[in-house]
Amino acid sequence: MDQAAKGTAALNSKDFSAAVTHYTDAIAVNSQAVDYYIKRSTAYTRISPPDYAAALADAEIALTLASNRGKRELIIQAQLRRAIALFSLEQYGDAKACFDWVKEMKSDEKSLQIWGMKLDDKLKTLPEDNEKMRVTVKRMPGVQVPPQRTQKTEAPSQSPEPVKAPLNGVEQPTKPVGVQTPANKIRHEWYQTQDNVVVSLFAKGVPKEKTTIDMQPRSLTISFPLATGSEYDFSLDPLYGRIDPATSTAKVMATKVDFTLKKCTAGEMWPTLESNQPVDADHEEVQGGLDEVAKRAVLADAAVNSGPSYPTSSKSGPKDWDKVADDLTKKTKKEKKEGEEGGDDGLDDDFDGGDPVNGFFQQLYSRADPDTRRAMMKSYQESNGTALSTNWAEVGKGKVETQPPDGMEAKPW
């Protein structure tokens, strides 16, 4: 296990002192790894006693490195760690500015609400002219980032190559062994299965111990030093669909790096590897120009009392949504009785009571990825409530026609 992995394990087990030590060793090997500084900043904040000044320094180095590379998700994480460190140092004006910048980039960041309440409590007790209310920070800190560090390793002993006789009296050049692929020759390919997306980055000589890989629900990033001394960055941001970073894997091999990305929606086939929608689209409540009326229709009227069997794109035929919803409701209540408190951060509590079919569609919509939400709203609105699809690859091709139940006829109003 390398030092970064040991640091992550220590952080997860709340051994923050060990986490600081391991990430410090990891930074000694790769001083350009943004994630190492973010994680060490976190450890500094939680260690006993905390070292908030060191946490702030790491956060600002991480923010600068992430900004230089244009890594949006890492910029957000680093700016958040910076805000938390400033709050802990009682620089509340500066902390508020940093929290606001995080909110601009990711309005639904889960921790913002909690920190916002903590900050408001502090600000209420201070007069406006208090020194702690001053704003002295800039969006991008003017800090000097550490230079790229490389550790020389002794080349393994090799058997001497046979001496080649000169050809026409001219020495022939020999092909170097273990040469790294030049940056302009590195390429990638991908394919997918029902459950995974597999991306292969064809690059020889990638130094495993100096490679930084970051997987997020909608992005993939890898960076490693080149023989020329520069840094190679490869990024897929945003990915077409959501992945589960916890169960996705990466493997560095002699001739390539393979990524196996676990789809959050099994069976969803991606038409492209990357989406043409910006990351901010993940946080929009209404997408593709559909209005709020369509959204309310999907959430409130997705199921009708008579429960007719509407046309469906499912290969298994129409579903009895009343039965599906009833089963889901029974399962949720059973799990709660067995002591599974909390669930999805209380999300299910929002849908307790009322018609189980409506509750089912509300849960389906709330947990769906952005493309699934767009598909649900567009299909429901354009079909006049006679179709509800979750397949954006199909719905996005054109208008969804009205599809009345068998034995009924659609009439224009």
CSV table of C-alpha atoms in Angstrom, one decimal:
chain,number,residue,atom,x,y,z
A,1,MET,CA,0.0,0.0,0.0
A,2,ASP,CA,1.5,3.4,-1.0
A,3,GLN,CA,1.6,6.4,1.3
A,4,ALA,CA,-1.5,8.1,-0.2
A,5,ALA,CA,-3.6,5.0,0.3
A,6,LYS,CA,-2.3,4.7,3.9
A,7,GLY,CA,-3.2,8.3,4.5
A,8,THR,CA,-6.8,7.7,3.2
A,9,ALA,CA,-7.1,4.6,5.4
A,10,ALA,CA,-5.9,6.6,8.4
A,11,LEU,CA,-8.3,9.5,7.7
A,12,ASN,CA,-11.2,7.1,7.4
A,13,SER,CA,-10.3,5.4,10.7
A,14,LYS,CA,-9.9,8.9,12.4
A,15,ASP,CA,-6.2,8.4,13.0
A,16,PHE,CA,-5.5,12.0,11.9
A,17,SER,CA,-1.9,12.1,13.2
A,18,ALA,CA,-1.0,9.1,11.0
A,19,ALA,CA,-2.9,10.6,8.1
A,20,VAL,CA,-0.8,13.8,8.3
A,21,THR,CA,2.4,11.7,8.3
A,22,HIS,CA,1.4,9.5,5.4
A,23,TYR,CA,0.2,12.4,3.2
A,24,THR,CA,3.4,14.3,4.0
A,25,ASP,CA,5.3,11.3,2.7
A,26,ALA,CA,3.1,11.1,-0.4
A,27,ILE,CA,3.7,14.8,-1.2
A,28,ALA,CA,7.4,14.2,-0.9
A,29,VAL,CA,7.0,11.8,-3.9
A,30,ASN,CA,4.5,13.9,-5.9
A,31,SER,CA,4.3,17.5,-4.8
A,32,GLN,CA,1.7,18.4,-7.5
A,33,ALA,CA,-1.1,16.0,-6.3
A,34,VAL,CA,-4.0,18.3,-5.4
A,35,ASP,CA,-5.9,15.6,-3.6
A,36,TYR,CA,-3.0,15.0,-1.1
A,37,TYR,CA,-3.1,18.6,0.1
A,38,ILE,CA,-6.9,18.6,0.4
A,39,LYS,CA,-6.8,15.4,2.5
A,40,ARG,CA,-3.9,16.7,4.6
A,41,SER,CA,-5.7,19.9,5.2
A,42,THR,CA,-8.7,17.9,6.4
A,43,ALA,CA,-6.4,15.9,8.8
A,44,TYR,CA,-4.8,19.1,10.2
A,45,THR,CA,-8.3,20.5,11.0
A,46,ARG,CA,-9.3,17.3,12.9
A,47,ILE,CA,-6.0,16.4,14.6
A,48,SER,CA,-5.7,17.0,18.4
A,49,PRO,CA,-4.8,19.7,18.9
A,50,PRO,CA,-5.8,21.1,15.5
A,51,ASP,CA,-3.4,23.0,13.3
A,52,TYR,CA,-5.6,25.4,11.5
A,53,ALA,CA,-2.8,27.5,10.0
A,54,ALA,CA,-1.3,24.4,8.4
A,55,ALA,CA,-4.8,23.4,7.2
A,56,LEU,CA,-5.2,26.8,5.6
A,57,ALA,CA,-1.8,26.6,3.9
A,58,ASP,CA,-2.5,23.2,2.4
A,59,ALA,CA,-5.9,24.3,1.2
A,60,GLU,CA,-4.5,27.4,-0.6
A,61,ILE,CA,-1.8,25.3,-2.3
A,62,ALA,CA,-4.4,22.8,-3.4
A,63,LEU,CA,-6.6,25.6,-4.7
A,64,THR,CA,-3.7,27.1,-6.7
A,65,LEU,CA,-2.7,23.8,-8.2
A,66,ALA,CA,-6.3,22.9,-9.0
A,67,SER,CA,-6.9,26.3,-10.6
A,68,ASN,CA,-3.8,26.0,-12.8
A,69,ARG,CA,-5.1,22.7,-14.1
A,70,GLY,CA,-8.7,23.8,-14.5
A,71,LYS,CA,-10.0,21.0,-12.3
A,72,ARG,CA,-13.5,22.3,-11.3
A,73,GLU,CA,-14.3,19.6,-8.6
A,74,LEU,CA,-10.9,19.9,-7.0
A,75,ILE,CA,-11.2,23.7,-7.0
A,76,ILE,CA,-14.5,23.4,-5.1
A,77,GLN,CA,-13.1,21.0,-2.5
A,78,ALA,CA,-10.0,23.1,-2.0
A,79,GLN,CA,-12.0,26.3,-1.6
A,80,LEU,CA,-14.3,24.6,0.9
A,81,ARG,CA,-11.3,23.4,3.0
A,82,ARG,CA,-10.0,27.0,2.9
A,83,ALA,CA,-13.3,28.4,4.1
A,84,ILE,CA,-13.4,25.9,7.0
A,85,ALA,CA,-9.8,26.7,8.0
A,86,LEU,CA,-10.5,30.4,8.0
A,87,PHE,CA,-13.7,29.9,10.1
A,88,SER,CA,-11.7,27.9,12.6
A,89,LEU,CA,-9.1,30.8,12.7
A,90,GLU,CA,-12.0,33.1,13.5
A,91,GLN,CA,-11.5,35.1,10.3
A,92,TYR,CA,-15.3,35.1,9.7
A,93,GLY,CA,-15.4,37.7,6.9
A,94,ASP,CA,-12.8,35.8,4.9
A,95,ALA,CA,-14.6,32.5,5.6
A,96,LYS,CA,-17.9,33.9,4.4
A,97,ALA,CA,-16.3,35.1,1.1
A,98,CYS,CA,-14.9,31.6,0.5
A,99,PHE,CA,-18.2,29.8,1.3
A,100,ASP,CA,-19.9,32.2,-1.1
A,101,TRP,CA,-17.4,31.2,-3.9
A,102,VAL,CA,-18.1,27.6,-3.2
A,103,LYS,CA,-21.8,28.2,-3.5
A,104,GLU,CA,-21.3,30.0,-6.8
A,105,MET,CA,-19.7,26.8,-8.2
A,106,LYS,CA,-21.8,24.2,-6.5
A,107,SER,CA,-25.0,25.6,-5.0
A,108,ASP,CA,-26.1,22.2,-3.6
A,109,GLU,CA,-22.9,21.4,-1.7
A,110,LYS,CA,-24.3,19.4,1.3
A,111,SER,CA,-22.1,21.0,3.9
A,112,LEU,CA,-22.8,24.6,3.0
A,113,GLN,CA,-26.1,24.7,4.9
A,114,ILE,CA,-24.5,23.5,8.1
A,115,TRP,CA,-21.5,25.9,7.8
A,116,GLY,CA,-23.8,28.7,6.9
A,117,MET,CA,-25.7,28.3,10.1
A,118,LYS,CA,-22.5,28.2,12.1
A,119,LEU,CA,-21.2,31.3,10.4
A,120,ASP,CA,-24.5,33.2,10.9
A,121,ASP,CA,-24.4,32.4,14.6
A,122,LYS,CA,-20.9,34.0,14.9
A,123,LEU,CA,-21.8,37.0,12.7
A,124,LYS,CA,-24.9,37.8,14.8
A,125,THR,CA,-22.7,38.4,17.9
A,126,LEU,CA,-20.2,40.7,16.1
A,127,PRO,CA,-20.5,44.4,15.1
A,128,GLU,CA,-19.8,45.2,11.5
A,129,ASP,CA,-16.6,47.0,12.3
A,130,ASN,CA,-15.1,44.1,14.2
A,131,GLU,CA,-11.7,43.0,12.9
A,132,LYS,CA,-13.0,39.4,12.4
A,133,MET,CA,-15.5,40.7,9.9
A,134,ARG,CA,-12.9,42.1,7.5
A,135,VAL,CA,-12.5,40.5,4.1
A,136,THR,CA,-8.9,40.3,3.1
A,137,VAL,CA,-8.8,37.1,0.9
A,138,LYS,CA,-8.9,37.0,-2.9
A,139,ARG,CA,-10.7,34.3,-4.8
A,140,MET,CA,-7.3,32.8,-5.8
A,141,PRO,CA,-4.6,33.0,-3.2
A,142,GLY,CA,-1.3,34.3,-4.3
A,143,VAL,CA,0.8,31.4,-2.9
A,144,GLN,CA,3.9,29.8,-4.3
A,145,VAL,CA,3.3,26.2,-5.1
A,146,PRO,CA,6.0,23.6,-4.5
A,147,PRO,CA,8.2,22.7,-7.5
A,148,GLN,CA,7.7,19.3,-9.1
A,149,ARG,CA,9.8,16.8,-7.1
A,150,THR,CA,11.2,13.7,-8.6
A,151,GLN,CA,13.0,10.9,-6.9
A,152,LYS,CA,15.8,9.2,-8.7
A,153,THR,CA,15.6,5.4,-8.7
A,154,GLU,CA,18.4,3.1,-9.5
A,155,ALA,CA,17.7,1.3,-12.8
A,156,PRO,CA,17.5,-2.5,-12.4
A,157,SER,CA,20.5,-4.4,-13.5
A,158,GLN,CA,20.2,-5.8,-17.0
A,159,SER,CA,22.1,-8.3,-19.0
A,160,PRO,CA,24.5,-6.5,-21.4
A,161,GLU,CA,23.2,-6.4,-24.9
A,162,PRO,CA,25.3,-8.1,-27.5
A,163,VAL,CA,27.6,-5.8,-29.4
A,164,LYS,CA,26.3,-5.2,-32.9
A,165,ALA,CA,28.8,-5.0,-35.7
A,166,PRO,CA,28.9,-1.7,-37.6
A,167,LEU,CA,27.0,-1.7,-40.9
A,168,ASN,CA,29.3,-0.3,-43.6
A,169,GLY,CA,31.5,1.1,-40.9
A,170,VAL,CA,28.6,3.1,-39.3
A,171,GLU,CA,27.3,2.4,-35.8
A,172,GLN,CA,23.6,1.7,-35.8
A,173,PRO,CA,21.4,3.4,-33.0
A,174,THR,CA,19.9,1.0,-30.5
A,175,LYS,CA,16.2,1.3,-29.5
A,176,PRO,CA,15.9,2.6,-25.9
A,177,VAL,CA,14.3,0.3,-23.4
A,178,GLY,CA,11.3,1.4,-21.3
A,179,VAL,CA,10.7,4.8,-23.1
A,180,GLN,CA,7.7,6.7,-22.0
A,181,THR,CA,5.0,7.5,-24.6
A,182,PRO,CA,5.3,11.2,-25.7
A,183,ALA,CA,2.3,13.3,-24.6
A,184,ASN,CA,1.1,13.9,-28.2
A,185,LYS,CA,1.0,10.2,-28.8
A,186,ILE,CA,-1.1,9.3,-25.8
A,187,ARG,CA,-4.6,8.3,-26.8
A,188,HIS,CA,-7.7,6.7,-25.2
A,189,GLU,CA,-10.5,4.4,-26.1
A,190,TRP,CA,-13.6,3.2,-24.4
A,191,TYR,CA,-16.4,0.7,-24.4
A,192,GLN,CA,-19.3,-0.2,-22.1
A,193,THR,CA,-21.3,-3.1,-20.7
A,194,GLN,CA,-24.6,-3.0,-18.9
A,195,ASP,CA,-22.9,-2.2,-15.6
A,196,ASN,CA,-19.6,-0.6,-16.4
A,197,VAL,CA,-17.8,1.9,-18.7
A,198,VAL,CA,-14.2,0.8,-19.4
A,199,VAL,CA,-11.7,3.5,-20.5
A,200,SER,CA,-8.2,2.7,-21.6
A,201,LEU,CA,-5.5,5.3,-21.7
A,202,PHE,CA,-2.7,4.0,-23.9
A,203,ALA,CA,0.5,5.4,-22.4
A,204,LYS,CA,3.7,3.5,-21.8
A,205,GLY,CA,5.9,4.0,-18.7
A,206,VAL,CA,3.3,5.7,-16.5
A,207,PRO,CA,5.0,5.9,-13.0
A,208,LYS,CA,2.5,4.2,-10.8
A,209,GLU,CA,3.9,5.6,-7.5
A,210,LYS,CA,3.7,9.2,-8.9
A,211,THR,CA,0.3,9.0,-10.5
A,212,THR,CA,-2.7,10.8,-9.1
A,213,ILE,CA,-6.2,9.6,-10.0
A,214,ASP,CA,-9.4,11.3,-9.0
A,215,MET,CA,-12.8,9.8,-9.6
A,216,GLN,CA,-16.0,11.8,-8.9
A,217,PRO,CA,-19.6,11.0,-9.8
A,218,ARG,CA,-19.4,13.0,-13.0
A,219,SER,CA,-15.7,13.2,-13.7
A,220,LEU,CA,-12.4,11.3,-14.1
A,221,THR,CA,-8.9,12.8,-13.9
A,222,ILE,CA,-5.4,11.3,-14.0
A,223,SER,CA,-2.1,13.2,-13.9
A,224,PHE,CA,1.5,11.9,-13.8
A,225,PRO,CA,5.0,13.4,-14.5
A,226,LEU,CA,6.5,13.0,-17.9
A,227,ALA,CA,10.1,12.2,-18.7
A,228,THR,CA,10.4,15.8,-20.0
A,229,GLY,CA,9.7,17.1,-16.5
A,230,SER,CA,6.2,18.5,-17.3
A,231,GLU,CA,3.0,17.1,-16.0
A,232,TYR,CA,0.5,15.2,-18.1
A,233,ASP,CA,-3.2,15.7,-17.3
A,234,PHE,CA,-6.1,13.7,-18.8
A,235,SER,CA,-9.6,14.6,-17.8
A,236,LEU,CA,-13.2,13.5,-18.7
A,237,ASP,CA,-15.4,16.2,-17.3
A,238,PRO,CA,-18.3,15.9,-17.3
A,239,LEU,CA,-18.9,12.2,-18.0
A,240,TYR,CA,-22.1,11.4,-19.8
A,241,GLY,CA,-23.7,9.7,-16.8
A,242,ARG,CA,-23.1,9.3,-13.1
A,243,ILE,CA,-20.6,6.7,-11.8
A,244,ASP,CA,-20.0,5.3,-8.3
A,245,PRO,CA,-16.4,6.2,-7.4
A,246,ALA,CA,-16.4,3.9,-4.4
A,247,THR,CA,-16.8,0.8,-6.6
A,248,SER,CA,-14.9,2.1,-9.7
A,249,THR,CA,-11.3,1.0,-10.2
A,250,ALA,CA,-8.1,2.0,-11.9
A,251,LYS,CA,-5.1,-0.1,-12.9
A,252,VAL,CA,-1.8,1.2,-14.0
A,253,MET,CA,0.0,-1.3,-16.4
A,254,ALA,CA,3.2,-1.2,-18.4
A,255,THR,CA,1.5,-0.1,-21.6
A,256,LYS,CA,-1.7,1.5,-20.5
A,257,VAL,CA,-4.0,2.6,-17.7
A,258,ASP,CA,-7.4,0.9,-17.4
A,259,PHE,CA,-10.4,2.5,-15.7
A,260,THR,CA,-13.5,0.5,-14.9
A,261,LEU,CA,-16.2,3.0,-14.0
A,262,LYS,CA,-19.3,1.5,-12.3
A,263,LYS,CA,-22.5,3.0,-13.7
A,264,CYS,CA,-25.0,4.3,-11.1
A,265,THR,CA,-27.8,3.3,-13.5
A,266,ALA,CA,-27.3,-0.3,-14.5
A,267,GLY,CA,-28.4,-0.9,-18.1
A,268,GLU,CA,-28.2,2.7,-19.2
A,269,MET,CA,-26.2,2.8,-22.4
A,270,TRP,CA,-24.1,6.0,-22.9
A,271,PRO,CA,-24.2,7.3,-26.5
A,272,THR,CA,-21.0,9.2,-25.8
A,273,LEU,CA,-18.3,9.1,-23.1
A,274,GLU,CA,-18.6,12.8,-22.2
A,275,SER,CA,-21.7,15.0,-21.9
A,276,ASN,CA,-22.1,18.2,-23.8
A,277,GLN,CA,-23.9,19.6,-20.7
A,278,PRO,CA,-21.9,21.6,-18.2
A,279,VAL,CA,-21.5,20.3,-14.7
A,280,ASP,CA,-23.9,22.9,-13.4
A,281,ALA,CA,-26.7,21.1,-15.2
A,282,ASP,CA,-26.5,18.5,-12.4
A,283,HIS,CA,-28.0,21.1,-10.0
A,284,GLU,CA,-30.7,22.6,-12.1
A,285,GLU,CA,-34.3,21.8,-11.1
A,286,VAL,CA,-35.7,22.2,-14.6
A,287,GLN,CA,-33.6,21.4,-17.7
A,288,GLY,CA,-34.0,21.4,-21.5
A,289,GLY,CA,-36.4,24.4,-21.4
A,290,LEU,CA,-39.2,22.6,-19.6
A,291,ASP,CA,-41.2,24.8,-17.3
A,292,GLU,CA,-42.2,24.2,-13.7
A,293,VAL,CA,-45.7,23.1,-14.7
A,294,ALA,CA,-44.2,19.9,-16.3
A,295,LYS,CA,-42.2,19.2,-13.1
A,296,ARG,CA,-45.3,19.5,-10.9
A,297,ALA,CA,-47.1,17.2,-13.3
A,298,VAL,CA,-44.5,14.5,-13.1
A,299,LEU,CA,-44.3,14.7,-9.3
A,300,ALA,CA,-48.0,15.0,-8.5
A,301,ASP,CA,-49.9,13.3,-11.3
A,302,ALA,CA,-47.6,10.6,-12.6
A,303,ALA,CA,-50.0,7.9,-11.6
A,304,VAL,CA,-53.8,8.1,-12.0
A,305,ASN,CA,-56.4,6.5,-9.8
A,306,SER,CA,-57.6,4.0,-12.4
A,307,GLY,CA,-54.0,2.8,-13.0
A,308,PRO,CA,-54.3,2.1,-16.8
A,309,SER,CA,-51.5,0.3,-18.5
A,310,TYR,CA,-49.7,2.9,-20.6
A,311,PRO,CA,-47.4,2.1,-23.5
A,312,THR,CA,-43.8,1.5,-22.4
A,313,SER,CA,-40.4,1.0,-23.9
A,314,SER,CA,-39.6,-1.8,-21.5
A,315,LYS,CA,-38.8,-5.1,-23.2
A,316,SER,CA,-40.7,-6.9,-20.5
A,317,GLY,CA,-44.0,-5.1,-21.4
A,318,PRO,CA,-46.2,-2.8,-19.3
A,319,LYS,CA,-45.7,-2.6,-15.6
A,320,ASP,CA,-48.3,-2.6,-12.9
A,321,TRP,CA,-47.1,0.6,-11.2
A,322,ASP,CA,-49.6,0.3,-8.4
A,323,LYS,CA,-48.1,-3.1,-7.4
A,324,VAL,CA,-44.5,-1.7,-7.7
A,325,ALA,CA,-45.3,1.3,-5.5
A,326,ASP,CA,-47.1,-0.9,-3.0
A,327,ASP,CA,-44.1,-3.3,-2.8
A,328,LEU,CA,-41.7,-0.3,-2.4
A,329,THR,CA,-43.8,1.2,0.4
A,330,LYS,CA,-44.0,-2.1,2.2
A,331,LYS,CA,-40.3,-2.7,1.8
A,332,THR,CA,-39.4,0.7,3.2
A,333,LYS,CA,-41.6,0.3,6.2
A,334,LYS,CA,-40.3,-3.1,6.9
A,335,GLU,CA,-36.7,-1.8,6.8
A,336,LYS,CA,-37.5,0.9,9.2
A,337,LYS,CA,-39.1,-1.5,11.6
A,338,GLU,CA,-35.9,-3.6,11.5
A,339,GLY,CA,-34.0,-0.6,12.8
A,340,GLU,CA,-32.5,1.0,9.7
A,341,GLU,CA,-32.8,4.5,11.0
A,342,GLY,CA,-31.8,7.5,8.9
A,343,GLY,CA,-31.9,5.9,5.4
A,344,ASP,CA,-30.9,8.3,2.7
A,345,ASP,CA,-30.4,11.3,5.1
A,346,GLY,CA,-34.1,11.4,5.8
A,347,LEU,CA,-35.1,11.6,2.1
A,348,ASP,CA,-37.8,8.9,2.5
A,349,ASP,CA,-39.5,10.9,5.2
A,350,ASP,CA,-40.4,13.5,2.6
A,351,PHE,CA,-42.6,10.9,0.8
A,352,ASP,CA,-44.3,9.2,3.7
A,353,GLY,CA,-48.1,9.1,3.7
A,354,GLY,CA,-50.5,9.8,0.8
A,355,ASP,CA,-50.9,7.8,-2.3
A,356,PRO,CA,-48.1,5.2,-2.6
A,357,VAL,CA,-48.0,5.5,-6.4
A,358,ASN,CA,-47.4,9.2,-6.2
A,359,GLY,CA,-44.8,8.6,-3.5
A,360,PHE,CA,-43.1,6.1,-5.7
A,361,PHE,CA,-42.8,8.5,-8.7
A,362,GLN,CA,-41.6,11.3,-6.3
A,363,GLN,CA,-38.8,9.0,-5.0
A,364,LEU,CA,-37.9,7.9,-8.6
A,365,TYR,CA,-37.6,11.6,-9.7
A,366,SER,CA,-35.7,12.8,-6.7
A,367,ARG,CA,-33.1,10.1,-6.9
A,368,ALA,CA,-32.7,10.2,-10.7
A,369,ASP,CA,-29.7,11.6,-12.5
A,370,PRO,CA,-30.2,14.8,-14.6
A,371,ASP,CA,-30.8,13.0,-18.0
A,372,THR,CA,-33.4,10.7,-16.4
A,373,ARG,CA,-35.2,13.8,-14.9
A,374,ARG,CA,-35.2,15.4,-18.3
A,375,ALA,CA,-36.6,12.3,-19.9
A,376,MET,CA,-39.4,12.0,-17.4
A,377,MET,CA,-40.4,15.7,-17.7
A,378,LYS,CA,-40.2,15.8,-21.5
A,379,SER,CA,-42.0,12.5,-22.2
A,380,TYR,CA,-44.8,13.3,-19.7
A,381,GLN,CA,-45.3,16.9,-21.0
A,382,GLU,CA,-45.1,16.2,-24.8
A,383,SER,CA,-47.3,13.0,-24.6
A,384,ASN,CA,-50.0,14.8,-22.7
A,385,GLY,CA,-49.5,12.6,-19.7
A,386,THR,CA,-49.8,9.3,-21.6
A,387,ALA,CA,-46.1,8.3,-21.4
A,388,LEU,CA,-43.4,8.5,-18.8
A,389,SER,CA,-39.9,7.4,-19.9
A,390,THR,CA,-36.6,7.5,-18.1
A,391,ASN,CA,-34.5,6.9,-21.2
A,392,TRP,CA,-33.1,10.2,-22.4
A,393,ALA,CA,-31.2,8.6,-25.2
A,394,GLU,CA,-34.6,7.7,-26.7
A,395,VAL,CA,-36.7,10.7,-25.6
A,396,GLY,CA,-34.0,13.2,-26.7
A,397,LYS,CA,-34.3,12.2,-30.3
A,398,GLY,CA,-37.5,14.0,-30.9
A,399,LYS,CA,-41.1,14.8,-29.8
A,400,VAL,CA,-42.8,12.1,-27.7
A,401,GLU,CA,-46.2,11.5,-29.3
A,402,THR,CA,-49.4,11.0,-27.4
A,403,GLN,CA,-49.9,7.3,-26.7
A,404,PRO,CA,-53.4,6.7,-25.2
A,405,PRO,CA,-54.1,3.4,-23.4
A,406,ASP,CA,-55.6,0.5,-25.4
A,407,GLY,CA,-59.2,1.1,-26.3
A,408,MET,CA,-59.0,4.9,-26.0
A,409,GLU,CA,-58.5,7.7,-28.6
A,410,ALA,CA,-56.5,10.8,-28.2
A,411,LYS,CA,-58.4,14.0,-29.3
A,412,PRO,CA,-57.0,17.5,-29.7
A,413,TRP,CA,-58.2,20.1,-27.2
